[in-house]
XYZ file of C-alpha atoms in Angstrom:
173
model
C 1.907 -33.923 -11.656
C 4.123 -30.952 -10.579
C 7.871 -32.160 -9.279
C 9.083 -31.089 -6.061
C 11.614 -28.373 -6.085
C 13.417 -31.340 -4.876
C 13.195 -33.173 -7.632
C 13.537 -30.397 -9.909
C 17.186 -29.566 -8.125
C 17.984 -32.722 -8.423
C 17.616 -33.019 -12.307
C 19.527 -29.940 -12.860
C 22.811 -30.543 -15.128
C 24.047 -26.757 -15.809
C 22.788 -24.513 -13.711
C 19.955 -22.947 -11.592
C 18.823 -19.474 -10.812
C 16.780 -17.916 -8.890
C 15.315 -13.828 -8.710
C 13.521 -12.838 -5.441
C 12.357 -9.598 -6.033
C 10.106 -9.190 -2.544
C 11.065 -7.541 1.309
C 9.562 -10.037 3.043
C 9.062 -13.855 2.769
C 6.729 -16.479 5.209
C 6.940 -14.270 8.057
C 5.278 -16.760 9.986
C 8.510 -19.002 9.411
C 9.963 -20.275 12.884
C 13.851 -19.092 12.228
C 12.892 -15.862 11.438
C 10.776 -14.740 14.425
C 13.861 -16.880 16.718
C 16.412 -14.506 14.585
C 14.072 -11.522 15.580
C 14.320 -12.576 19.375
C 17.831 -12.367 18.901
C 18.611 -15.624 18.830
C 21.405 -16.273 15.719
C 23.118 -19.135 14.509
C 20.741 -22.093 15.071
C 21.523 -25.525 14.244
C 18.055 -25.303 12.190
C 19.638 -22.511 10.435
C 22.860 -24.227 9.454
C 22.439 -27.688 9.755
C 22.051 -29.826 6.349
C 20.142 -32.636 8.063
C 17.543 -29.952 9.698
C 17.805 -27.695 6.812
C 17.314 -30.364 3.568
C 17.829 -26.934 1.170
C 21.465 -26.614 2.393
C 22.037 -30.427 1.219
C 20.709 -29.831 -1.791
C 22.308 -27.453 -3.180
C 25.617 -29.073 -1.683
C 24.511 -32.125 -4.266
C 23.367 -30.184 -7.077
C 27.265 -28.130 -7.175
C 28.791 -31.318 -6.243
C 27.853 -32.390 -9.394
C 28.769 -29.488 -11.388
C 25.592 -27.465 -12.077
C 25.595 -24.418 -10.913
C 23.073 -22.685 -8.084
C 22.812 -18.616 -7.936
C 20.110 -16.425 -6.172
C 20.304 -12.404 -7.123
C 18.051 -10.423 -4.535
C 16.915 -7.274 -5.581
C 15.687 -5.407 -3.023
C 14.502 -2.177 -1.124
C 16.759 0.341 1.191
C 16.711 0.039 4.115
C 16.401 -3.152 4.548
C 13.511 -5.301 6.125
C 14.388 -7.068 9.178
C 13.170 -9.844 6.945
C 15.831 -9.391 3.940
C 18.723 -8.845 7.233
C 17.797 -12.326 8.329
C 17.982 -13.523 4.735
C 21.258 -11.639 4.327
C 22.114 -13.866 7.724
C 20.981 -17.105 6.599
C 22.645 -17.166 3.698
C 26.013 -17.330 4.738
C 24.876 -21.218 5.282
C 23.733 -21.128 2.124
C 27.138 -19.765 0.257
C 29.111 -22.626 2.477
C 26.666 -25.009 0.639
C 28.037 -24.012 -2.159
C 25.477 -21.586 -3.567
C 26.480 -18.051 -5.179
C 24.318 -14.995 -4.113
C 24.312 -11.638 -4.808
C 22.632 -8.348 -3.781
C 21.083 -5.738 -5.674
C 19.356 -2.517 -4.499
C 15.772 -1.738 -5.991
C 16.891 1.802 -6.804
C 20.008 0.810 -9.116
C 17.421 -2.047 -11.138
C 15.264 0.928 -11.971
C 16.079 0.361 -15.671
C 16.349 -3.342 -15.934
C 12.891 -5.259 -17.513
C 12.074 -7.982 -14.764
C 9.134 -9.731 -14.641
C 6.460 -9.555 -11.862
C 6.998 -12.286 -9.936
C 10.217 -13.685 -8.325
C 11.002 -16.943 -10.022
C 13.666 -20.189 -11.215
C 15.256 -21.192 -13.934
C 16.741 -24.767 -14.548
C 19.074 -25.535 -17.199
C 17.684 -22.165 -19.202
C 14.528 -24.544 -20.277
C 11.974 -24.249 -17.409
C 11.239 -21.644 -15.109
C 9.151 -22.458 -11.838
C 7.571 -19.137 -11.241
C 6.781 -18.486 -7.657
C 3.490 -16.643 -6.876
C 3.053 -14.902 -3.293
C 0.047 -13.293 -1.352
C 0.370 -10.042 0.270
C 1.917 -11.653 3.209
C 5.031 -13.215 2.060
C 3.318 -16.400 2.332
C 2.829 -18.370 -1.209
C -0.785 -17.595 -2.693
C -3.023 -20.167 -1.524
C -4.527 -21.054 -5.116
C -1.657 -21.849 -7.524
C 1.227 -21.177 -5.836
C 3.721 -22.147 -8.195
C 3.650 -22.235 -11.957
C 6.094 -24.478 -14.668
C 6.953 -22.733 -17.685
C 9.010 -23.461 -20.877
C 7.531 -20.652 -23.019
C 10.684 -19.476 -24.529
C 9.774 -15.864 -24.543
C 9.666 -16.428 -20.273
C 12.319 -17.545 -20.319
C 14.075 -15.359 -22.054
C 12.633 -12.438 -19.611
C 13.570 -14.386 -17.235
C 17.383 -15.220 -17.851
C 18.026 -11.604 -19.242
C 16.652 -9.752 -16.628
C 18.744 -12.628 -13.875
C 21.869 -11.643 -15.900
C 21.188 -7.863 -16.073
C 20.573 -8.245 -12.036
C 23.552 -10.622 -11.358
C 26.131 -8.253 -13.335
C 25.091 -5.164 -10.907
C 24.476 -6.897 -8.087
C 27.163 -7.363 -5.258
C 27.869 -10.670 -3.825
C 26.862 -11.995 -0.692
C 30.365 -11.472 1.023
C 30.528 -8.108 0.270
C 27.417 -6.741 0.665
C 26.184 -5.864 4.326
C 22.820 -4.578 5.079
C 22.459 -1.071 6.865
């Protein structure tokens, strides 16, 4: 049986990372059409006990391990990576590290196809998407501890996370 991401989290000692590599995610997700009415700052958005992601990653760096995200990305932005790029100040107060990285200055980095995780450097959770943004109906989500993954993986997360500019700094056109 597959853990949760949950779960996963939860086991993590060292550290976790994560590569999104898409312009648009679940655009059928509530908070993002309310951000695209204009409506900012919800307590769904912000709020650990209506947001369960925000708790966990307060856990998992309360602990010591370590949670990053690198987004690399096209310019201009969607209005789906700006409400990311909004969301996620939540997500640095929770104590998770993000950073940004145009498509066009990744030209020359090798990074694999699909946006993925990596816990502890010994299993990636590779994350596979339709068209849509939504996650493919058939197979979703795939556990590997190949070691040649993850090494693509956790050189091409380093490569991104040295160029990449971090959340504070970077703000969307």
């Amino acid at each position: 049986m597959v853990p949760s991401f949950e779960e996963l989290l939860a086991a993590t000692e060292h550290s976790a990372v994560h590569l999104e590599m898409r312009d648009g995610y679940m655009e059928s997700d509530p908070s993002f059409i309310e951000w695209q009415k204009g409506r900012r700052d919800l307590p769904e958005d912000n709020d650990p006990a209506l947001r369960p992601w925000l708790r966990w990653v307060r856990e998992a760096t309360a602990r010591g391990a370590s949670v990053r995200r690198a987004r690399v990305f096209s310019v201009p932005e969607s209005d789906y990576l700006k409400f990311e790029h909004h969301v996620s100040d939540a997500n640095v107060l929770a104590g998770e590290e993000i950073r940004w990285l145009p498509r066009r200055r990744a030209a020359d980095i090798p990074l694999p196809a699909n946006d993925y995780w990596v816990f502890d450097g010994k299993l990636a959770l590779i994350l596979h998407f339709a068209g849509n943004g939504e996650l493919a109906p058939e197979d979703p989500i795939e556990l590997s501890e190949d070691p040649a993954i993850l090494k693509l993986c956790l050189d091409a997360f380093e490569a991104v996370w040295e160029r990449a500019t971090p959340h504070a700094e970077y703000h969307p056109s």
